[in-house]
CSV table of C-alpha atoms in Angstrom, one decimal:
chain,number,residue,atom,x,y,z
A,1,MET,CA,0.2,0.0,0.3
A,2,ASN,CA,1.5,3.4,-0.9
A,3,THR,CA,0.0,5.7,0.6
A,4,SER,CA,1.4,8.8,-0.4
A,5,THR,CA,-1.4,9.6,-3.0
A,6,SER,CA,-5.4,9.1,-2.0
A,7,GLY,CA,-8.1,7.4,-3.6
A,8,ALA,CA,-11.3,7.3,-5.0
A,9,GLY,CA,-12.4,9.0,-1.8
A,10,ALA,CA,-10.5,11.8,-2.0
A,11,GLU,CA,-10.6,12.4,-5.4
A,12,ALA,CA,-14.7,12.9,-4.4
A,13,GLY,CA,-13.9,15.6,-2.5
A,14,ALA,CA,-14.3,13.6,1.1
A,15,ILE,CA,-10.2,15.0,1.6
A,16,ALA,CA,-8.0,17.1,0.0
A,17,ALA,CA,-5.9,14.7,-2.2
A,18,ASP,CA,-3.2,17.6,-3.1
A,19,ALA,CA,-2.7,18.3,1.2
A,20,VAL,CA,-2.4,14.7,1.5
A,21,ALA,CA,0.1,14.4,-1.4
A,22,ARG,CA,2.1,17.4,-0.2
A,23,LEU,CA,3.0,15.0,2.7
A,24,ALA,CA,5.6,13.5,0.3
A,25,ASP,CA,7.3,17.3,0.4
A,26,VAL,CA,8.4,16.8,3.7
A,27,ARG,CA,12.2,17.3,4.6
A,28,LEU,CA,13.2,14.5,7.0
A,29,ASP,CA,15.5,15.5,9.7
A,30,TRP,CA,15.9,15.0,13.3
A,31,ARG,CA,12.3,15.4,14.5
A,32,HIS,CA,11.7,11.7,12.5
A,33,LYS,CA,13.3,9.0,14.7
A,34,ALA,CA,12.5,6.3,12.5
A,35,VAL,CA,14.9,7.2,9.6
A,36,PRO,CA,18.2,7.3,9.6
A,37,ALA,CA,20.7,10.3,10.2
A,38,THR,CA,22.0,10.0,6.6
A,39,ALA,CA,18.3,11.3,5.5
A,40,ASN,CA,18.5,14.3,6.9
A,41,GLY,CA,17.8,17.3,4.5
A,42,THR,CA,16.5,14.7,1.9
A,43,SER,CA,12.4,14.8,1.0
A,44,HIS,CA,9.8,12.3,1.6
A,45,ARG,CA,9.9,11.6,-2.1
A,46,GLU,CA,13.6,11.9,-2.3
A,47,PHE,CA,13.8,9.3,0.7
A,48,LEU,CA,11.6,6.8,-0.9
A,49,SER,CA,13.1,6.9,-4.4
A,50,THR,CA,16.5,4.9,-3.0
A,51,ALA,CA,14.4,2.2,-2.1
A,52,PRO,CA,15.7,1.9,1.2
A,53,LYS,CA,15.0,-1.3,3.5
A,54,LEU,CA,14.1,-2.2,7.1
A,55,GLU,CA,18.2,-2.7,7.2
A,56,ASP,CA,18.7,0.9,6.8
A,57,LEU,CA,17.1,2.3,9.4
A,58,GLN,CA,17.9,1.5,13.0
A,59,THR,CA,16.2,0.6,16.5
A,60,PRO,CA,14.1,1.5,18.2
A,61,LEU,CA,11.4,1.6,15.5
A,62,LEU,CA,7.9,0.8,14.6
A,63,THR,CA,6.9,-0.4,11.1
A,64,LEU,CA,3.6,-0.9,9.5
A,65,ASP,CA,2.9,-3.7,7.0
A,66,ALA,CA,1.4,-2.5,3.2
A,67,GLY,CA,-0.5,-5.8,2.5
A,68,ALA,CA,-2.2,-6.1,6.0
A,69,LEU,CA,-3.0,-2.5,6.1
A,70,ARG,CA,-4.8,-3.0,2.6
A,71,GLY,CA,-6.4,-6.3,3.6
A,72,ASN,CA,-7.6,-4.7,6.8
A,73,ALA,CA,-9.4,-1.9,4.9
A,74,ASP,CA,-10.8,-3.8,2.4
A,75,ARG,CA,-12.2,-6.2,4.6
A,76,LEU,CA,-13.9,-3.7,7.0
A,77,ALA,CA,-14.9,-1.8,3.9
A,78,SER,CA,-16.6,-4.7,2.4
A,79,TRP,CA,-18.2,-5.9,5.4
A,80,CYS,CA,-19.9,-2.7,5.9
A,81,ALA,CA,-20.9,-2.3,2.7
A,82,GLU,CA,-22.6,-5.9,2.8
A,83,HIS,CA,-24.5,-5.2,6.2
A,84,GLY,CA,-25.8,-1.6,4.9
A,85,VAL,CA,-24.1,0.1,7.8
A,86,LEU,CA,-21.9,3.7,7.5
A,87,LEU,CA,-18.3,3.8,8.6
A,88,ALA,CA,-16.5,7.0,10.2
A,89,PRO,CA,-13.3,5.1,11.6
A,90,HIS,CA,-12.4,6.9,14.7
A,91,GLY,CA,-9.6,9.1,13.2
A,92,LYS,CA,-7.9,9.4,16.9
A,93,THR,CA,-6.6,5.8,16.6
A,94,THR,CA,-3.6,7.1,13.6
A,95,MET,CA,-4.0,10.6,13.3
A,96,ALA,CA,-2.7,10.0,9.9
A,97,PRO,CA,-4.1,11.6,7.3
A,98,GLN,CA,-2.9,9.0,4.5
A,99,LEU,CA,-4.6,6.5,6.0
A,100,TRP,CA,-7.7,8.1,6.8
A,101,ALA,CA,-7.4,8.8,2.6
A,102,GLU,CA,-7.1,4.9,2.0
A,103,GLN,CA,-10.5,5.0,4.7
A,104,LEU,CA,-12.7,7.4,3.0
A,105,SER,CA,-11.5,6.0,-0.6
A,106,ARG,CA,-13.1,2.8,0.1
A,107,GLY,CA,-16.6,4.4,0.7
A,108,ALA,CA,-16.2,5.9,4.5
A,109,TRP,CA,-18.4,8.5,5.3
A,110,GLY,CA,-16.1,10.8,7.1
A,111,ILE,CA,-14.1,10.3,10.0
A,112,THR,CA,-14.3,10.6,13.3
A,113,VAL,CA,-12.1,12.5,15.8
A,114,ALA,CA,-12.2,13.0,20.2
A,115,ASN,CA,-11.3,16.9,20.4
A,116,PHE,CA,-11.1,20.2,19.0
A,117,ALA,CA,-7.5,19.7,18.5
A,118,GLN,CA,-8.0,16.7,15.9
A,119,LEU,CA,-11.1,18.7,14.2
A,120,ARG,CA,-8.5,21.1,13.1
A,121,VAL,CA,-5.7,18.6,11.9
A,122,ALA,CA,-8.5,16.9,9.8
A,123,ARG,CA,-10.5,20.1,8.1
A,124,ALA,CA,-6.5,21.3,7.5
A,125,PHE,CA,-6.5,18.2,5.3
A,126,GLY,CA,-9.7,19.0,4.0
A,127,VAL,CA,-11.7,16.0,5.5
A,128,ARG,CA,-15.6,17.0,4.5
A,129,ARG,CA,-17.5,14.8,6.7
A,130,LEU,CA,-16.6,14.7,10.3
A,131,GLN,CA,-18.1,13.7,13.7
A,132,LEU,CA,-16.7,15.1,17.3
A,133,ALA,CA,-17.3,11.8,19.5
A,134,ASN,CA,-17.3,14.0,22.7
A,135,SER,CA,-19.2,17.2,23.4
A,136,LEU,CA,-18.8,20.8,22.6
A,137,SER,CA,-17.7,22.7,26.0
A,138,ASP,CA,-14.7,24.8,25.1
A,139,PRO,CA,-15.7,28.4,23.7
A,140,HIS,CA,-13.0,28.4,21.3
A,141,ALA,CA,-14.2,25.2,20.0
A,142,ILE,CA,-17.8,25.7,20.1
A,143,GLU,CA,-16.9,29.0,18.3
A,144,TRP,CA,-14.8,27.3,15.5
A,145,VAL,CA,-17.6,24.6,14.7
A,146,ALA,CA,-20.1,27.0,14.2
A,147,LYS,CA,-17.9,29.1,11.7
A,148,THR,CA,-16.7,26.5,10.2
A,149,ALA,CA,-19.3,23.8,9.6
A,150,SER,CA,-21.7,24.0,6.6
A,151,PRO,CA,-24.5,21.5,5.1
A,152,ASP,CA,-21.6,20.9,2.6
A,153,GLN,CA,-18.9,20.3,5.3
A,154,PRO,CA,-20.8,19.1,8.5
A,155,ILE,CA,-19.8,18.4,11.8
A,156,LEU,CA,-21.8,16.4,13.9
A,157,SER,CA,-20.9,16.8,17.9
A,158,TRP,CA,-22.3,15.3,21.2
A,159,VAL,CA,-24.2,16.3,23.9
A,160,ASP,CA,-25.0,14.3,27.0
A,161,SER,CA,-26.4,16.9,29.4
A,162,THR,CA,-28.9,20.1,29.7
A,163,VAL,CA,-25.5,22.1,31.1
A,164,THR,CA,-24.0,21.5,27.5
A,165,VAL,CA,-26.6,22.7,25.7
A,166,GLN,CA,-26.7,25.8,27.6
A,167,VAL,CA,-23.2,26.6,27.6
A,168,ILE,CA,-23.4,26.0,23.6
A,169,GLY,CA,-26.3,28.6,23.5
A,170,ARG,CA,-24.7,31.3,25.8
A,171,THR,CA,-21.4,31.1,23.8
A,172,LEU,CA,-22.6,31.2,20.3
A,173,GLU,CA,-25.2,34.3,21.5
A,174,ALA,CA,-22.4,35.8,23.6
A,175,VAL,CA,-21.0,36.3,20.0
A,176,GLY,CA,-24.0,37.1,18.2
A,177,SER,CA,-23.6,34.1,16.0
A,178,ASN,CA,-27.2,32.3,14.6
A,179,ALA,CA,-25.3,29.2,13.8
A,180,VAL,CA,-27.4,26.1,14.3
A,181,LEU,CA,-24.9,23.1,15.2
A,182,ASP,CA,-25.8,19.3,14.6
A,183,VAL,CA,-25.6,17.2,17.8
A,184,LEU,CA,-26.5,13.8,18.4
A,185,VAL,CA,-27.7,12.8,22.0
A,186,GLU,CA,-25.0,10.7,23.7
A,187,LEU,CA,-26.5,7.6,25.8
A,188,GLY,CA,-24.0,6.4,28.4
A,189,GLY,CA,-24.1,3.3,31.3
A,190,ILE,CA,-23.4,3.6,34.6
A,191,GLY,CA,-19.7,3.1,35.3
A,192,GLY,CA,-19.1,4.1,31.6
A,193,ARG,CA,-17.3,7.2,30.7
A,194,THR,CA,-19.9,9.9,29.3
A,195,GLY,CA,-22.9,9.8,28.0
A,196,ALA,CA,-26.1,10.6,29.7
A,197,ARG,CA,-27.3,8.0,32.2
A,198,GLY,CA,-30.3,6.3,30.9
A,199,VAL,CA,-33.1,6.6,28.3
A,200,GLU,CA,-35.0,9.2,30.6
A,201,ALA,CA,-32.1,11.6,31.6
A,202,ALA,CA,-31.0,11.3,27.5
A,203,LEU,CA,-34.7,12.4,26.9
A,204,ASP,CA,-34.1,15.4,28.7
A,205,VAL,CA,-31.0,16.4,27.3
A,206,ALA,CA,-33.0,15.7,23.4
A,207,ARG,CA,-35.4,17.9,24.5
A,208,ALA,CA,-33.2,20.7,25.5
A,209,VAL,CA,-31.9,20.2,22.3
A,210,SER,CA,-35.1,21.1,20.5
A,211,ALA,CA,-35.9,23.5,22.7
A,212,SER,CA,-32.7,25.5,21.8
A,213,PRO,CA,-32.5,27.6,18.9
A,214,HIS,CA,-28.8,26.8,18.2
A,215,LEU,CA,-29.0,23.3,18.2
A,216,ARG,CA,-30.4,20.5,15.7
A,217,LEU,CA,-30.6,17.5,16.9
A,218,VAL,CA,-29.7,14.3,13.8
A,219,GLY,CA,-29.1,11.0,16.2
A,220,VAL,CA,-28.2,9.1,19.1
A,221,SER,CA,-24.5,8.3,19.7
A,222,GLY,CA,-23.0,5.7,22.1
A,223,TYR,CA,-19.8,3.8,22.9
A,224,GLU,CA,-20.5,0.4,24.2
A,225,GLY,CA,-16.6,0.0,24.4
A,226,SER,CA,-16.4,1.7,28.2
A,227,LEU,CA,-19.0,-0.9,29.0
A,228,ALA,CA,-16.8,-3.9,28.7
A,229,HIS,CA,-13.6,-4.9,28.2
A,230,MET,CA,-13.8,-8.5,27.1
A,231,ALA,CA,-16.0,-10.7,25.2
A,232,ASP,CA,-17.3,-13.5,27.6
A,233,ALA,CA,-20.8,-13.9,27.9
A,234,HIS,CA,-21.2,-11.3,30.8
A,235,SER,CA,-19.6,-8.9,28.7
A,236,LEU,CA,-21.4,-9.6,25.5
A,237,ALA,CA,-24.6,-8.8,27.6
A,238,ALA,CA,-24.0,-5.7,29.4
A,239,VAL,CA,-23.0,-4.8,25.6
A,240,ARG,CA,-26.0,-5.8,24.1
A,241,GLY,CA,-28.2,-4.7,26.8
A,242,PHE,CA,-26.6,-1.0,26.4
A,243,LEU,CA,-27.4,-1.2,22.2
A,244,GLY,CA,-30.7,-2.0,23.3
A,245,GLN,CA,-31.3,0.9,25.7
A,246,MET,CA,-29.8,2.7,22.7
A,247,GLY,CA,-32.8,1.8,20.2
A,248,GLU,CA,-35.5,2.1,23.3
A,249,LEU,CA,-34.1,5.7,23.1
A,250,HIS,CA,-34.3,6.4,19.5
A,251,GLN,CA,-37.9,4.8,19.6
A,252,ARG,CA,-38.9,7.9,22.0
A,253,LEU,CA,-37.2,10.4,20.1
A,254,LEU,CA,-39.3,9.7,16.9
A,255,GLU,CA,-42.7,9.2,19.5
A,256,GLU,CA,-41.8,12.7,20.6
A,257,GLY,CA,-41.0,14.0,17.5
A,258,LEU,CA,-37.6,15.4,18.8
A,259,TYR,CA,-35.5,15.0,15.8
A,260,GLY,CA,-34.7,18.0,13.7
A,261,SER,CA,-33.8,16.5,10.4
A,262,ASP,CA,-35.0,14.0,7.9
A,263,ALA,CA,-32.0,12.1,8.1
A,264,VAL,CA,-31.1,10.5,11.4
A,265,ILE,CA,-27.9,8.8,12.7
A,266,LEU,CA,-27.6,6.1,15.1
A,267,THR,CA,-23.9,5.4,16.0
A,268,ALA,CA,-21.7,3.1,18.1
A,269,GLY,CA,-19.5,0.7,17.5
A,270,GLY,CA,-15.7,0.6,18.0
A,271,SER,CA,-13.2,-1.8,16.7
A,272,ALA,CA,-14.3,-4.8,19.2
A,273,TYR,CA,-18.1,-5.2,19.3
A,274,PHE,CA,-19.0,-3.5,15.8
A,275,ASP,CA,-21.1,-6.8,14.8
A,276,ASP,CA,-23.1,-6.3,17.9
A,277,VAL,CA,-23.8,-3.1,17.2
A,278,VAL,CA,-25.2,-3.8,14.0
A,279,ASP,CA,-27.2,-6.8,15.1
A,280,VAL,CA,-28.8,-5.0,17.7
A,281,LEU,CA,-29.4,-1.5,16.1
A,282,SER,CA,-30.2,-2.5,12.1
A,283,PRO,CA,-33.7,-3.2,12.7
A,284,TYR,CA,-34.1,0.5,13.5
A,285,ALA,CA,-32.2,1.8,10.4
A,286,THR,CA,-35.3,3.0,7.7
A,287,ALA,CA,-35.9,4.7,4.5
A,288,GLY,CA,-38.1,7.0,6.1
A,289,SER,CA,-41.5,8.6,4.5
A,290,GLU,CA,-43.3,11.7,5.1
A,291,ALA,CA,-44.1,11.1,8.5
A,292,SER,CA,-40.3,9.4,9.8
A,293,PRO,CA,-37.2,10.3,8.9
A,294,ARG,CA,-34.7,8.1,7.1
A,295,VAL,CA,-32.7,6.2,10.2
A,296,GLU,CA,-28.8,4.8,9.0
A,297,LEU,CA,-26.6,2.8,11.3
A,298,MET,CA,-22.8,4.0,11.5
A,299,ILE,CA,-19.9,2.5,13.1
A,300,ARG,CA,-16.7,4.0,14.4
A,301,SER,CA,-14.0,1.5,14.5
A,302,GLY,CA,-10.5,3.4,14.2
A,303,ALA,CA,-7.9,0.3,15.5
A,304,TYR,CA,-9.1,-2.1,12.8
A,305,ILE,CA,-6.7,-0.6,9.9
A,306,ILE,CA,-4.0,-1.5,11.9
A,307,HIS,CA,-5.3,-4.2,14.2
A,308,ASP,CA,-2.6,-6.0,16.6
A,309,ASP,CA,-1.3,-9.0,18.4
A,310,GLY,CA,-2.6,-8.4,22.0
A,311,PHE,CA,-5.7,-6.9,22.7
A,312,TYR,CA,-7.8,-6.7,19.5
A,313,ARG,CA,-6.4,-9.7,18.1
A,314,GLY,CA,-8.2,-11.2,21.2
A,315,ILE,CA,-11.6,-9.4,21.2
A,316,SER,CA,-11.8,-8.5,17.5
A,317,PRO,CA,-15.4,-10.2,15.9
A,318,PHE,CA,-13.2,-11.3,13.1
A,319,SER,CA,-10.8,-13.6,15.7
A,320,ARG,CA,-14.2,-14.7,17.4
A,321,ASP,CA,-16.4,-15.5,14.6
A,322,GLY,CA,-14.0,-18.2,13.0
A,323,GLY,CA,-13.9,-16.2,9.5
A,324,GLN,CA,-11.3,-14.3,8.4
A,325,PRO,CA,-9.3,-12.3,10.8
A,326,PHE,CA,-7.7,-9.0,10.7
A,327,MET,CA,-4.1,-8.6,10.4
A,328,ALA,CA,-1.6,-7.3,12.7
A,329,ALA,CA,-0.2,-4.3,10.9
A,330,MET,CA,2.3,-2.8,13.1
A,331,HIS,CA,5.3,-4.3,15.2
A,332,GLY,CA,8.0,-3.3,17.1
A,333,TRP,CA,12.0,-3.6,16.5
A,334,ALA,CA,14.6,-3.4,19.5
A,335,ARG,CA,18.1,-4.0,20.1
A,336,VAL,CA,19.9,-5.7,22.6
A,337,VAL,CA,21.8,-3.2,24.6
A,338,SER,CA,22.6,-5.2,27.5
A,339,GLN,CA,22.9,-8.8,28.8
A,340,PRO,CA,23.8,-8.5,32.6
A,341,GLU,CA,23.0,-11.8,33.4
A,342,PRO,CA,21.8,-15.0,32.6
A,343,GLY,CA,17.9,-15.1,31.2
A,344,LEU,CA,17.7,-11.3,30.9
A,345,ALA,CA,18.3,-8.9,28.3
A,346,ILE,CA,18.0,-5.2,28.3
A,347,LEU,CA,16.4,-4.0,24.8
A,348,ASP,CA,16.6,-0.2,23.5
A,349,ALA,CA,12.9,0.2,23.2
A,350,GLY,CA,10.3,1.6,26.1
A,351,LYS,CA,7.4,3.5,26.9
A,352,ARG,CA,8.2,6.8,24.6
A,353,ASP,CA,8.7,4.0,21.6
A,354,LEU,CA,6.2,1.3,22.3
A,355,PRO,CA,2.5,1.0,23.4
A,356,VAL,CA,1.6,-0.9,27.3
A,357,ASP,CA,-1.4,0.3,28.1
A,358,GLU,CA,-3.2,-3.2,26.8
A,359,GLY,CA,-0.2,-5.4,27.5
A,360,LEU,CA,3.6,-5.7,27.1
A,361,PRO,CA,5.3,-6.1,23.6
A,362,ARG,CA,5.6,-10.0,22.7
A,363,PRO,CA,8.9,-11.3,21.5
A,364,GLN,CA,8.2,-12.9,18.3
A,365,LEU,CA,11.9,-12.8,16.1
A,366,ILE,CA,15.1,-12.7,17.0
A,367,GLY,CA,18.5,-11.9,14.8
A,368,PRO,CA,22.1,-10.9,14.4
A,369,ALA,CA,20.8,-7.5,12.4
A,370,LEU,CA,18.0,-5.5,11.4
A,371,GLY,CA,16.3,-6.6,8.2
A,372,GLY,CA,18.6,-10.0,8.4
A,373,PRO,CA,17.5,-13.1,9.2
A,374,MET,CA,15.5,-14.0,12.3
A,375,LEU,CA,14.3,-17.0,14.1
A,376,PRO,CA,11.3,-17.6,16.6
A,377,LEU,CA,12.2,-16.3,19.8
A,378,GLY,CA,10.2,-19.1,21.8
A,379,GLY,CA,9.8,-18.9,25.6
A,380,ALA,CA,10.7,-15.2,25.8
A,381,GLU,CA,8.8,-12.3,27.6
A,382,ILE,CA,9.1,-8.8,28.3
A,383,THR,CA,8.6,-8.8,32.1
A,384,ALA,CA,8.9,-4.5,32.1
A,385,VAL,CA,8.7,-1.5,30.3
A,386,ASN,CA,11.2,1.8,31.1
A,387,ASP,CA,10.7,4.9,29.7
A,388,GLN,CA,13.5,3.9,27.2
A,389,HIS,CA,14.2,-0.1,27.7
A,390,CYS,CA,12.3,-3.5,27.6
A,391,PHE,CA,13.5,-6.2,30.6
A,392,MET,CA,13.3,-9.8,28.3
A,393,THR,CA,13.6,-12.9,30.1
A,394,PHE,CA,14.2,-15.9,28.5
A,395,ASP,CA,15.9,-19.7,28.6
A,396,ALA,CA,19.6,-19.1,28.5
A,397,ARG,CA,19.8,-23.4,28.8
A,398,THR,CA,18.6,-23.1,24.9
A,399,THR,CA,18.6,-19.4,23.6
A,400,THR,CA,21.3,-17.3,23.3
A,401,VAL,CA,21.1,-13.6,23.2
A,402,ARG,CA,23.6,-11.3,22.4
A,403,PRO,CA,24.4,-7.6,22.7
A,404,GLY,CA,23.6,-6.2,19.2
A,405,ASP,CA,21.0,-8.6,18.5
A,406,VAL,CA,17.5,-7.4,17.1
A,407,VAL,CA,14.1,-8.3,18.6
A,408,ARG,CA,10.8,-8.0,16.6
A,409,LEU,CA,8.1,-7.6,18.7
A,410,GLY,CA,4.0,-8.1,18.7
A,411,LEU,CA,2.5,-5.0,19.7
A,412,SER,CA,-1.2,-4.5,21.5
A,413,HIS,CA,-3.1,-1.4,20.9
A,414,PRO,CA,-2.7,0.9,17.8
A,415,CYS,CA,-4.1,3.9,19.8
A,416,THR,CA,-1.4,4.4,22.1
A,417,ALA,CA,1.3,3.2,19.6
A,418,PHE,CA,1.1,5.9,17.0
A,419,ASP,CA,1.3,8.6,19.2
A,420,LYS,CA,4.9,7.8,19.8
A,421,TRP,CA,5.9,8.6,16.1
A,422,THR,CA,5.5,11.6,13.7
A,423,LEU,CA,6.7,9.3,10.9
A,424,ILE,CA,6.3,5.4,10.9
A,425,PRO,CA,7.5,3.1,8.1
A,426,VAL,CA,5.1,1.3,5.7
A,427,LEU,CA,7.2,-2.0,5.0
A,428,ALA,CA,6.1,-3.7,1.3
A,429,ASP,CA,5.3,-6.9,3.3
A,430,THR,CA,7.2,-7.4,7.1
A,431,ASP,CA,7.8,-11.0,6.7
A,432,GLY,CA,9.5,-10.9,2.9
A,433,ASP,CA,9.9,-7.7,0.7
A,434,GLN,CA,10.9,-5.6,3.8
A,435,THR,CA,11.5,-2.6,1.2
A,436,VAL,CA,9.9,0.8,2.6
A,437,VAL,CA,7.3,1.5,0.3
A,438,ASP,CA,6.0,4.6,2.4
A,439,LEU,CA,6.2,6.8,5.3
A,440,ILE,CA,3.2,7.9,7.4
A,441,HIS,CA,2.9,11.1,9.1
A,442,THR,CA,1.2,11.5,11.9
A,443,PHE,CA,-0.3,14.7,14.1
A,444,PHE,CA,-1.1,14.3,17.2
């Protein structure tokens, strides 16, 4: 996957193709720890023209796999098309406009983000349709959205309290704005994150929205992932129960005539339970009529395009259903800097380089050089991670580990992997042709 130019979605105006393409003109230097010092001063495009390989880079390192990226993007796009579901990938996972362009080129409705800073990045790259999976409460953010959003370039946001409705109204009135912002009422669950606690509380919020001259209710939102973290029967029951409440809320909104649009969105679904979202909420999706709005179901999966060898590998619906699973598209590479005692090696990658919040890195392969032959590293384990180092234990009776050796690591949770890198090399094939075919720029 060469992501330097965007696909059909970008050509249709889903994202500014020229802005994405200009990333190939970025000059590489000390800000980009993934590329060697010998590349300083060259542009992204010039560096790739030399056909660099993994062996030309250095550790610590995070790489992506072109085939896995392409396969994952195709897989979910096809699934959504088959099930008649909109996809608005959560862009905060990668904050990489090149990858957003790939997702949009496969038919994604738009891009979801989590905060005001991310909204600005997305709009700077010309993303036409945006959803803020959060409430607007900062006055600067409210004013910016009011000035920036339009029917052709919508920005949807969420509200979960009547106070938020009042804050938005007061802010716009203070600056003399007549803008009307499109919002979705967010349902939450006890012990979860944001969201009105219960259908009745959410209805109160929706009534406040309906009464506000500055807001228009266009849907119902929620995030089931904050209520469960596993795929056992208890967790799935909690997820499905919450989704059922979302459906109930939607029905009550229809009955009270609180929607302000003839096109309504029901949105939930990260990368862990999107199959349950579609199963429970699809019956509420309708074509609409003169008497009722069109209702579309939207999922917001973000991590799927990267996937992993940890958390998502175990919980993804495509791993659980026995079908074609997503593929891990990211790997860490670290070098042994010390082997101070039998069975212990210290690696040169740490929390500043690799994700640890959903499980520690997993040793997979070892070899004498980056980009050279590697062998399976059975029985080894990362037991602790400092800022700049990993502690790797191994069986000294069966495995030899020397300073200078390189370890390939399986990782867990792409959301906290990408934010550590301003630039991430993409390999043609991590297990085969390790030519660097692209460089992914991130904006955290």
